[in-house]
CSV table of C-alpha atoms in Angstrom, one decimal:
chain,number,residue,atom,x,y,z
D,123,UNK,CA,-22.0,-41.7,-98.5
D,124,UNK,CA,-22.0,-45.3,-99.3
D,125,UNK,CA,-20.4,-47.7,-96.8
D,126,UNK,CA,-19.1,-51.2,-97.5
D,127,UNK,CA,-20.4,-53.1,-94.6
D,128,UNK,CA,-19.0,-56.5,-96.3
D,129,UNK,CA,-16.7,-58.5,-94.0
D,130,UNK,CA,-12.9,-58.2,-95.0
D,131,UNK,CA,-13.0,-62.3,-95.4
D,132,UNK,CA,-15.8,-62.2,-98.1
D,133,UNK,CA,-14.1,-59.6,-100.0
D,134,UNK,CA,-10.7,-62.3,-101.1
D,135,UNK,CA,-11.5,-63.0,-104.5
D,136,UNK,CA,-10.8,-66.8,-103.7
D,137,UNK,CA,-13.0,-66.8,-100.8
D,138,UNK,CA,-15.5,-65.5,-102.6
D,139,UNK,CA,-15.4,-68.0,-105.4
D,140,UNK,CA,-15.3,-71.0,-102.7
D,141,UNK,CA,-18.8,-69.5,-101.7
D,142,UNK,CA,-19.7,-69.4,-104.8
D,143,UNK,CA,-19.2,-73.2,-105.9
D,144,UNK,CA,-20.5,-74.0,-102.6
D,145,UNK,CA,-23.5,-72.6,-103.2
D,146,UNK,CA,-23.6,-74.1,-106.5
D,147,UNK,CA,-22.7,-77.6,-105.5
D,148,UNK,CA,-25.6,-77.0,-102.6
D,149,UNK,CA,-28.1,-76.3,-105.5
D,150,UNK,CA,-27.4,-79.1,-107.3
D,151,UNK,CA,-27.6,-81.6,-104.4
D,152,UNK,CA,-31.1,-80.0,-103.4
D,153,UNK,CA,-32.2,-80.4,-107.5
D,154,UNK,CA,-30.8,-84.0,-107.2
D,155,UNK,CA,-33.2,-85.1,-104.0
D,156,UNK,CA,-35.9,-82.7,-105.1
D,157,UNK,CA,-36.0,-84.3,-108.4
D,158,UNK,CA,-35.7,-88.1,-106.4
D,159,UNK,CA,-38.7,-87.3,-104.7
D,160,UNK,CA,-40.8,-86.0,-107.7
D,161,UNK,CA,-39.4,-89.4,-109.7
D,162,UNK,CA,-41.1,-91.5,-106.7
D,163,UNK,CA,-44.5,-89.7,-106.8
D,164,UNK,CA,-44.6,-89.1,-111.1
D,165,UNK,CA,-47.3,-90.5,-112.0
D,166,UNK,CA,-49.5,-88.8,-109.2
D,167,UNK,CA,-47.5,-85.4,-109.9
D,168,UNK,CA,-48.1,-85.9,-114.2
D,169,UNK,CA,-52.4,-86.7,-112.9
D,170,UNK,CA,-52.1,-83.0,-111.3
D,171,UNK,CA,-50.3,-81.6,-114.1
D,172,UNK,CA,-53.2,-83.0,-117.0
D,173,UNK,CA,-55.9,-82.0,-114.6
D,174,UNK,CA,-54.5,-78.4,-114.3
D,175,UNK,CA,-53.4,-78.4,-118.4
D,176,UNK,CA,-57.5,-79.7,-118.8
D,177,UNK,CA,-58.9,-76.9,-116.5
D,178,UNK,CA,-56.7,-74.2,-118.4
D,179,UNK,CA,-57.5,-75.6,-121.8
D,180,UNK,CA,-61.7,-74.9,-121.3
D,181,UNK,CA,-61.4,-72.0,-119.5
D,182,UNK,CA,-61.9,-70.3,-122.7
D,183,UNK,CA,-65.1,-71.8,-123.3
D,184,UNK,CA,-66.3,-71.4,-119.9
D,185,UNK,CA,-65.8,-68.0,-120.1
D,186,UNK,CA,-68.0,-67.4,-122.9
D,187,UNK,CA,-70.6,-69.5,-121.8
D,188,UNK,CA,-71.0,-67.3,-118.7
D,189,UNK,CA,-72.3,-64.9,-120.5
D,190,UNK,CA,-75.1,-66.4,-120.6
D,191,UNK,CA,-75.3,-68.4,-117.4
D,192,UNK,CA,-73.3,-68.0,-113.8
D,193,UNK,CA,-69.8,-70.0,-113.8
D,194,UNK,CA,-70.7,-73.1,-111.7
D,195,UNK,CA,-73.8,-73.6,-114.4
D,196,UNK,CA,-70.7,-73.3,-117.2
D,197,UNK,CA,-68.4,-75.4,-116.3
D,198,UNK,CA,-71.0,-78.5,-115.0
D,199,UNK,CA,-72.5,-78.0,-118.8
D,200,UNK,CA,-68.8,-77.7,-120.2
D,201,UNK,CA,-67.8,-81.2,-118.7
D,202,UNK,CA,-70.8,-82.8,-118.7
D,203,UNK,CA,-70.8,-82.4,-122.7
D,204,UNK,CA,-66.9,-83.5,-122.6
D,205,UNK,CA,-67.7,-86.7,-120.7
D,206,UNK,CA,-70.7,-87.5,-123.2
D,207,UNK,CA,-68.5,-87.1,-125.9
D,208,UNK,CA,-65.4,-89.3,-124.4
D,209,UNK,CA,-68.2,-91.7,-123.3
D,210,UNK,CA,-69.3,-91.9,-127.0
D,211,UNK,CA,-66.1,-91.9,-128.6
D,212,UNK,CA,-65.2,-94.8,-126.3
D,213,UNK,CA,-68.6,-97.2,-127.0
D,214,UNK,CA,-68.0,-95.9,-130.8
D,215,UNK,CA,-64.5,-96.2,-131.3
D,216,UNK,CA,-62.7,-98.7,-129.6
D,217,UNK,CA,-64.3,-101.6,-130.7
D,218,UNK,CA,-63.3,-100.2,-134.3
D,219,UNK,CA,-59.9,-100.1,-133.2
D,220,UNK,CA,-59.7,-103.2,-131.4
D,221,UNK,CA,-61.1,-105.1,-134.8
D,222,UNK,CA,-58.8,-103.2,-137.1
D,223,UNK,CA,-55.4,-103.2,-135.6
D,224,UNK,CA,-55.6,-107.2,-135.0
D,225,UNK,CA,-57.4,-107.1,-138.9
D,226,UNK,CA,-54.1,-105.1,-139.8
D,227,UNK,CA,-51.7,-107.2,-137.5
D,228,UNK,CA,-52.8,-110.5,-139.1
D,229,UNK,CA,-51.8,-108.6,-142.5
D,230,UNK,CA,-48.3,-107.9,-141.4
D,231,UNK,CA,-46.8,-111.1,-142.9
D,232,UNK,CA,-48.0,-109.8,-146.2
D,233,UNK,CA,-45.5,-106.6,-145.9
D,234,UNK,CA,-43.2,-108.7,-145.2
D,235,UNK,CA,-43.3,-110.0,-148.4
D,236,UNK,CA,-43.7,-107.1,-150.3
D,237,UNK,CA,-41.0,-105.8,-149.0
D,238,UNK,CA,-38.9,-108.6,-149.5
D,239,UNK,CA,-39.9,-109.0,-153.2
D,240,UNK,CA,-39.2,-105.3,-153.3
D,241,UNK,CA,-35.6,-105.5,-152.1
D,242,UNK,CA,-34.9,-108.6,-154.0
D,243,UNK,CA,-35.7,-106.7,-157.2
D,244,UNK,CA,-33.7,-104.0,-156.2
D,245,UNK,CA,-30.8,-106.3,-155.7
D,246,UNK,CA,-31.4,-107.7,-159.0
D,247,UNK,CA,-30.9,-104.5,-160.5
D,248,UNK,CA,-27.9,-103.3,-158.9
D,249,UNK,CA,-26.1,-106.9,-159.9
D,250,UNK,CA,-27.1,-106.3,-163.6
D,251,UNK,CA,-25.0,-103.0,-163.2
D,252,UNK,CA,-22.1,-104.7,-161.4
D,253,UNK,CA,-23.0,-103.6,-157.8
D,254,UNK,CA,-23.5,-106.5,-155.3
D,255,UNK,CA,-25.4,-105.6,-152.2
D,256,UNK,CA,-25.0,-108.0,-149.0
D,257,UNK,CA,-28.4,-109.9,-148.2
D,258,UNK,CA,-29.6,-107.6,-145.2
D,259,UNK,CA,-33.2,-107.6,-146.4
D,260,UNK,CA,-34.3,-111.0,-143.5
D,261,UNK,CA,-32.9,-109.2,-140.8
D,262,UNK,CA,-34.9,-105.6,-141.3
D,263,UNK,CA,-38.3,-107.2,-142.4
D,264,UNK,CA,-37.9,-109.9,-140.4
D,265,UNK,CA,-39.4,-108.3,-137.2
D,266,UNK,CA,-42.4,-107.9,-139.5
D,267,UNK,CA,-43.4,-111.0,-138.9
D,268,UNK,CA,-43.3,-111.2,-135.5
D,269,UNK,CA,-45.1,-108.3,-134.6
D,270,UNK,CA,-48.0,-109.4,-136.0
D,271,UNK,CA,-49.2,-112.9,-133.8
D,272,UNK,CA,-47.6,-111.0,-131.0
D,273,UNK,CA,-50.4,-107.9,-131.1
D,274,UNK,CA,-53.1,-110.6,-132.6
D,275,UNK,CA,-52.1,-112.6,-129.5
D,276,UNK,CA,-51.9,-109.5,-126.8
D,277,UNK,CA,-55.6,-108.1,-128.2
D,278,UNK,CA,-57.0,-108.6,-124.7
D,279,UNK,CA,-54.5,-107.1,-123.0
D,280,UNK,CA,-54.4,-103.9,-125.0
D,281,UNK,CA,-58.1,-103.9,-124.4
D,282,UNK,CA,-57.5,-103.8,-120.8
D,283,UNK,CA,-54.8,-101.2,-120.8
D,284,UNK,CA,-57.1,-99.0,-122.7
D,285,UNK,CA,-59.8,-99.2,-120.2
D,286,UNK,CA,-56.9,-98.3,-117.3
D,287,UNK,CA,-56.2,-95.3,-119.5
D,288,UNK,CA,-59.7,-94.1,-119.6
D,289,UNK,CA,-60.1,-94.5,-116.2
D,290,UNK,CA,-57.2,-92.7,-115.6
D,291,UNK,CA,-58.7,-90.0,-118.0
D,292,UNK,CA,-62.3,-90.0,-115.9
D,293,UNK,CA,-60.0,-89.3,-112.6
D,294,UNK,CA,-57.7,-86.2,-114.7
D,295,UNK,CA,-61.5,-84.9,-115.7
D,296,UNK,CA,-62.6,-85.0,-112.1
D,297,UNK,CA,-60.1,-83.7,-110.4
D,298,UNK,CA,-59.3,-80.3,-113.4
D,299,UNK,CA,-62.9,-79.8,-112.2
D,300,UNK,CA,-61.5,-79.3,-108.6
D,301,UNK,CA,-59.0,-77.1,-110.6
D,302,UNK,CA,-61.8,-75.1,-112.7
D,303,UNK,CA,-64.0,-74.3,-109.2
D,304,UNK,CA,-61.2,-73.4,-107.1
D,305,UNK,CA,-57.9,-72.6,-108.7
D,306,UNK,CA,-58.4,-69.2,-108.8
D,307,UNK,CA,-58.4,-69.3,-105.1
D,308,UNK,CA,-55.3,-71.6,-104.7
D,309,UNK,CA,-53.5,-69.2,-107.1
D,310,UNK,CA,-54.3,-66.1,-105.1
D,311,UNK,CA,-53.0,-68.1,-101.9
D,312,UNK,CA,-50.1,-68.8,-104.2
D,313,UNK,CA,-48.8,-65.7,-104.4
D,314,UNK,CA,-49.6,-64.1,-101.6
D,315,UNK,CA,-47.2,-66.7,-100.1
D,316,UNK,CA,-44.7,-64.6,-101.4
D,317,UNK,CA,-43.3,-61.6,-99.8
D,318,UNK,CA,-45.3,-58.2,-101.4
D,319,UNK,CA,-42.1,-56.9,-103.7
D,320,UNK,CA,-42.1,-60.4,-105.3
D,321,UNK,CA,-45.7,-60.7,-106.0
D,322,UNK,CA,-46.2,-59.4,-109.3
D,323,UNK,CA,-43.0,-60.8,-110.8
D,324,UNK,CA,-44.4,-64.1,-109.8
D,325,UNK,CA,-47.7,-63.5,-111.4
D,326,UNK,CA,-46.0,-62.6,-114.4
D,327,UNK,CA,-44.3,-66.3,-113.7
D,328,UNK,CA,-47.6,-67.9,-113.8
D,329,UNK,CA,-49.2,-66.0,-116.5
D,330,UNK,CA,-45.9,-67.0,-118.5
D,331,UNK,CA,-46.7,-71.0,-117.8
D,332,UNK,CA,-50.5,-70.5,-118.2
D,333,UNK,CA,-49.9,-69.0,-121.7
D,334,UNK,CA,-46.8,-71.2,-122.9
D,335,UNK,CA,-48.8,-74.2,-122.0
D,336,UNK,CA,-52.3,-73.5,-122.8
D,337,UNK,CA,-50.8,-72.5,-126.8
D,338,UNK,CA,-49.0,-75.0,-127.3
D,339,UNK,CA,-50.7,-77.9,-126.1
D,340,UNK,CA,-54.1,-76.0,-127.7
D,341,UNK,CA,-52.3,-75.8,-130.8
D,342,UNK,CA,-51.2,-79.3,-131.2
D,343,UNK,CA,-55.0,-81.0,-130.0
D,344,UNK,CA,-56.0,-78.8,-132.9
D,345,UNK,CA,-53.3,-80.2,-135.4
D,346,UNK,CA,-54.1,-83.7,-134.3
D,347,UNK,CA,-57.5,-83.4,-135.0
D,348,UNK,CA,-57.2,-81.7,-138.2
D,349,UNK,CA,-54.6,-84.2,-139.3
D,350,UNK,CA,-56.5,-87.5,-138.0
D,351,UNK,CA,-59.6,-86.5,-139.7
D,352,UNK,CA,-57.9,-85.7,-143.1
D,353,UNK,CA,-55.7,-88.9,-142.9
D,354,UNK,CA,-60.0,-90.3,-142.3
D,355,UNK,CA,-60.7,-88.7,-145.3
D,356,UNK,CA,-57.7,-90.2,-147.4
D,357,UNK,CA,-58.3,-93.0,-146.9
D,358,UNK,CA,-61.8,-93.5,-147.2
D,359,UNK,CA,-61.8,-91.5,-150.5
D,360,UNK,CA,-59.1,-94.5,-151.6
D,361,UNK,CA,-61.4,-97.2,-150.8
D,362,UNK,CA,-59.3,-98.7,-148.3
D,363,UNK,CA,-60.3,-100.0,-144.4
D,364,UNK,CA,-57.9,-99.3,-141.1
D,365,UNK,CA,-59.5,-95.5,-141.7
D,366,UNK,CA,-60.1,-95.2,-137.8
D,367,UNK,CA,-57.1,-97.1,-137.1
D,368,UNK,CA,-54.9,-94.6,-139.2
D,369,UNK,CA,-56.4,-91.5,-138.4
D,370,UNK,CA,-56.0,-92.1,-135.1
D,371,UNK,CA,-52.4,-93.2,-135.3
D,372,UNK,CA,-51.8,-90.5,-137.6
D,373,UNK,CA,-53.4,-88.1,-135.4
D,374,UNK,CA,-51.6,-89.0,-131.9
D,375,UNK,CA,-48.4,-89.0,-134.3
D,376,UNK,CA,-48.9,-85.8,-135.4
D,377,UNK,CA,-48.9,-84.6,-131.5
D,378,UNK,CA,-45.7,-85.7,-131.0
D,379,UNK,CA,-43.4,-82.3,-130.6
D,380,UNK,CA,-40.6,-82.4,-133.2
D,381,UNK,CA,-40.9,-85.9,-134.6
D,382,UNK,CA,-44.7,-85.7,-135.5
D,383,UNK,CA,-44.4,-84.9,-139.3
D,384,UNK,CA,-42.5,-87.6,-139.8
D,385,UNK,CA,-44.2,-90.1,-137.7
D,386,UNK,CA,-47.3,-89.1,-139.1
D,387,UNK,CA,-46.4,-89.3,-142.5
D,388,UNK,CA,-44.9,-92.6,-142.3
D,389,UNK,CA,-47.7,-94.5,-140.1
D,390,UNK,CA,-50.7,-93.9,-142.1
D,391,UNK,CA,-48.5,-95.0,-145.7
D,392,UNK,CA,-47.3,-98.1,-144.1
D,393,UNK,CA,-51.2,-99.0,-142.7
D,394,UNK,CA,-51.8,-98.1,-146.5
D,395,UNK,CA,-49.2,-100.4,-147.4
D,396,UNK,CA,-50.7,-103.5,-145.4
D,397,UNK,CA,-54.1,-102.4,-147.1
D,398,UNK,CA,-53.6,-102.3,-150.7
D,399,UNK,CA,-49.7,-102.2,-152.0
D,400,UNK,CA,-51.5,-100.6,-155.4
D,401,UNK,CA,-52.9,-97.6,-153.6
D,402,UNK,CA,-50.2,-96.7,-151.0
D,403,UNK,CA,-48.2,-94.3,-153.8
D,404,UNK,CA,-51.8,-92.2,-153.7
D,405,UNK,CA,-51.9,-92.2,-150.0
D,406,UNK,CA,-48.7,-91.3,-149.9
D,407,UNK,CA,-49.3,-88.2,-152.2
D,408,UNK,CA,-52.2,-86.8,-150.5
D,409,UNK,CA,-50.7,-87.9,-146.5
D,410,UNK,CA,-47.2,-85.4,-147.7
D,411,UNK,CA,-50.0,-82.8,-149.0
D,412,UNK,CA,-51.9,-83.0,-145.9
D,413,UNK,CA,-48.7,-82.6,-143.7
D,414,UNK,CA,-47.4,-79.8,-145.6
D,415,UNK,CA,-50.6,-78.1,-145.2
D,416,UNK,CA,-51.2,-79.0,-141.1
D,417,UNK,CA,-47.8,-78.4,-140.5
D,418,UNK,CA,-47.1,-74.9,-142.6
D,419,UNK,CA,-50.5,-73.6,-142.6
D,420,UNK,CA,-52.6,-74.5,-139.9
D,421,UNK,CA,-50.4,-75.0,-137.2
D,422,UNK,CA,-49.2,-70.9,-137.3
D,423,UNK,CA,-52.8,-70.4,-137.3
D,424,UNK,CA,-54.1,-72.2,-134.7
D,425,UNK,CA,-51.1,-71.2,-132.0
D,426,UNK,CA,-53.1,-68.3,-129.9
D,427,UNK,CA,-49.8,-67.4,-128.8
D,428,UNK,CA,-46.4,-68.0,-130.5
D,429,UNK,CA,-44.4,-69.8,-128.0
D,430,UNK,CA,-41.2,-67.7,-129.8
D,431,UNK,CA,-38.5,-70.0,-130.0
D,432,UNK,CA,-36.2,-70.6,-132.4
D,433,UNK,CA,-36.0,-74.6,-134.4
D,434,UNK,CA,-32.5,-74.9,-132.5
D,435,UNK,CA,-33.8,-74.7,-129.3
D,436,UNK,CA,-37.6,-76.6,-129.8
D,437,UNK,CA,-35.3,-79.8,-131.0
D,438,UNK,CA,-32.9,-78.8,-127.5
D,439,UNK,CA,-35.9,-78.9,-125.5
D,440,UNK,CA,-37.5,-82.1,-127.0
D,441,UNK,CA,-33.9,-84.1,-126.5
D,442,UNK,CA,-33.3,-82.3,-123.3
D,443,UNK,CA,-36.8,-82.8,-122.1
D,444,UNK,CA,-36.5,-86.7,-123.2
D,445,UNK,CA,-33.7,-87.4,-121.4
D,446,UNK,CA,-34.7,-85.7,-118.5
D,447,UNK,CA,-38.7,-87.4,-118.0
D,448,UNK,CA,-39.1,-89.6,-121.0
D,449,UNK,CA,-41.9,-89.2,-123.3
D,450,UNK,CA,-44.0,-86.8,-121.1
D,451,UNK,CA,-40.4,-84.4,-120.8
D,452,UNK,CA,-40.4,-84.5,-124.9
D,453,UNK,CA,-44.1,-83.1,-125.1
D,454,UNK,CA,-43.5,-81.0,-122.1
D,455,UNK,CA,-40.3,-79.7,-122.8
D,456,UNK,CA,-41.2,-76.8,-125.4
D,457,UNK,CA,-43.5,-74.9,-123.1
D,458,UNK,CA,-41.2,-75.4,-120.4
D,459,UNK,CA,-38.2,-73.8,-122.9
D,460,UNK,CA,-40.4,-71.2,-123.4
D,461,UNK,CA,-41.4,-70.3,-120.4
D,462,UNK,CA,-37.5,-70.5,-119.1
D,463,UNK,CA,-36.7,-67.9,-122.2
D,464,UNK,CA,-39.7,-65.6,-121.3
D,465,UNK,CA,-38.5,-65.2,-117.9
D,466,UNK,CA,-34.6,-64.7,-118.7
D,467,UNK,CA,-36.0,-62.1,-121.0
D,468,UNK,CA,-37.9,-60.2,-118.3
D,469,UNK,CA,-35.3,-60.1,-115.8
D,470,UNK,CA,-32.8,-58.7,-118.8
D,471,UNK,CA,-35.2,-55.1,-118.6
D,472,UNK,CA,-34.9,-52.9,-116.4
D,473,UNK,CA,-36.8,-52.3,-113.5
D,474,UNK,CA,-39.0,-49.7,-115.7
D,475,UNK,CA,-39.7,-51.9,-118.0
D,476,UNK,CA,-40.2,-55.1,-115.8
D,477,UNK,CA,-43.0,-53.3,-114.3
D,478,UNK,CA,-44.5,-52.4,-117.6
D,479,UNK,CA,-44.4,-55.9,-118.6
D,480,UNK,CA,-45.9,-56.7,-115.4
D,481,UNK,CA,-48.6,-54.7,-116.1
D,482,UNK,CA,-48.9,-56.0,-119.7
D,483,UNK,CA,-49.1,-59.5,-118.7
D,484,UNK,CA,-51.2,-59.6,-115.6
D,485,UNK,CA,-54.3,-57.2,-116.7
D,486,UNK,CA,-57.3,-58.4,-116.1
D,487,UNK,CA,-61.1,-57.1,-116.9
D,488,UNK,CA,-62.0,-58.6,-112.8
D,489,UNK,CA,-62.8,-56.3,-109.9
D,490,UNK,CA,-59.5,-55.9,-107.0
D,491,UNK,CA,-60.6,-58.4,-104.0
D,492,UNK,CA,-62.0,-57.0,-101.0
D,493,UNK,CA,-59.3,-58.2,-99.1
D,494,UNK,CA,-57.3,-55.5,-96.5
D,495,UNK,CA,-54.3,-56.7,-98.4
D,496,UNK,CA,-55.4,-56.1,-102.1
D,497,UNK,CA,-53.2,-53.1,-102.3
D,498,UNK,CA,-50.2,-54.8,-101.9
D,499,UNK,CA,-50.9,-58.5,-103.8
D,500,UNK,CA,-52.1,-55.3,-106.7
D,501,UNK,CA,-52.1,-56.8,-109.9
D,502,UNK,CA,-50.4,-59.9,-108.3
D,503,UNK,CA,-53.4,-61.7,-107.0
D,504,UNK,CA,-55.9,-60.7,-110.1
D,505,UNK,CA,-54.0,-61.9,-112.9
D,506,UNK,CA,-54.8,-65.4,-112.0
D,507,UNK,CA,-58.3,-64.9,-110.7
């Protein structure tokens, strides 16, 4: 026989909505200071996050390499081949960059113009027709002009702000390396923080982030790179310079969740544009072709794990996720959808099926630990080992 030990107080439906909105309100003012403190340490908590996104996203290739050699051996040879080829890219490619984009900014002025001369004669042909169109063309173009001398004057301190970036690149490297040797450890003191029933539903949590964020961000790297080094390809094929400075733009456009196709359709035919006027139309052609392909093609392809959301909610997250951090919550904010819809999902089973899942998500090929307490962190403690 089932009792109902509930006090007679907490069962008045309007005492037991009170609670409710207390504990509600409670929730949101512990969010609110919670998400104060994160604000004031950001930039230290986004260093962690890259590290920990770096160490996930070579795991893979650590793992193959070992086996040939033991895992310390793997991941010095993984990141020591990394830092080369930053360290090369860097000698290689900034100096390029830093040439072409003041090259490019002196040419702004010259867009200007064309643009001008453009609108003018599309003026012209409207009033021929009867349709007067008011003189708006100084005032969009006009900022044209001024961006130019202002990047041609500012060369130095992009240069500088580069290098800060790269050192704070060298410190993300360093410290995913802490991540690489001894996450697995941190994670199994993770969850066995937890209380032994909860365990393996927070494995299945973490497996859930590992896997949102290592396919997506794995996914997009992938499209960046295939996109900067066909925008390369354009326009060297056309004959025209600003190739690194395009493919580059191009590429990091391309990352960009959401707004990437556009952005990187646009940037490398307006760097066309300040090139050669008379070969932007073919750059134009082959940069949509290029997109349609990266974007319909490759980027199903190259996802090792469909993050399974629908369009309505990516563009929710990517608003949602600017609004909330900025820049970093746009790029972030898709994983961090997905992972919020995978676990709503899992607690909609039943318990039978939670535990299947469980089991789904968290096996592993490694042997239990040799702990006394491997029975009860079970599958728990190896799925991030």
């Amino acid at each position: 026989m089932h009792y109902d030990v509930t006090p007679p107080v907490l069962r008045e439906p309007l005492v037991r909505a009170l609670l409710i909105m207390l504990v509600a309100i409670s929730a949101l003012l512990l969010t609110q200071m919670v998400w104060t403190v994160v604000i004031q340490f950001g930039d230290l908590i986004l260093l962690f996050v890259f590290a920990w996104v770096i160490s996930f996203l070579l795991e893979p290739v650590v793992g193959g390499l070992q086996r040939w050699l033991p895992r310390a051996a793997a991941v010095l040879l993984v990141y020591s081949t990394l830092l080369i080829a930053l360290t090369s890219s860097v000698v290689l490619l900034v100096p390029v960059l830093v040439s072409q984009t003041q090259t490019a900014a002196e040419r702004l002025p010259e867009l200007d113009n064309l643009f001008r001369r453009f609108a003018d004669s599309v003026a012209d042909g409207l009033a021929t027709r009867g349709v007067t169109l008011a003189d708006y063309t100084g005032q969009l173009v006009s900022p044209l002009a001024a961006i130019g001398p202002w990047i041609v004057a500012n060369a130095v301190t992009l240069a500088t702000a580069t290098a800060t970036i790269l050192t704070q690149v060298l410190l993300t490297l360093i410290l995913s390396l802490y991540f690489m040797f001894d996450g697995a450890r941190l994670g199994q003191k993770f969850v066995a923080a937890f209380p032994s029933k909860r365990r393996d539903e927070v494995a299945y949590f973490v497996v859930s982030v590992n896997r949102a964020f290592t396919a997506f961000l794995r996914g997009q790297i992938i499209q960046a790179g295939v996109y900067g080094l066909g925008i390369a390809f354009i326009m060297i094929g056309a004959g025209l310079p600003f190739a690194a400075l395009a493919s580059v733009l191009g590429g990091i456009s391309i990352f960009i969740p959401f707004l990437g196709p556009v952005l990187g359709t646009v940037v490398p035919i307006v760097i066309a544009l300040i090139a050669d006027a008379g070969k932007a139309w073919l750059v134009a052609l082959l940069t949509i072709g290029l997109n349609t392909i990266v974007i319909n093609v490759v980027a199903p392809k190259v996802m090792s794990r469909e993050i399974g959301l629908s369009p309505v909610l990516v563009l929710a997250a990517v608003i949602i996720g600017a609004r909330v951090g900025g820049p970093w919550g746009a790029l972030f904010g898709i994983p961090i959808a997905a992972v919020i819809s995978t676990m709503i999902s899992f607690y909609q089973l039943n318990v039978a099926d939670r535990e299947q899942q469980v089991v789904e998500m968290t096996r592993v090929e490694a042997e239990p630990p040799d702990d006394t307490d491997s029975a009860e962190e079970s599958s728990a403690v190896r799925a991030i080992t």
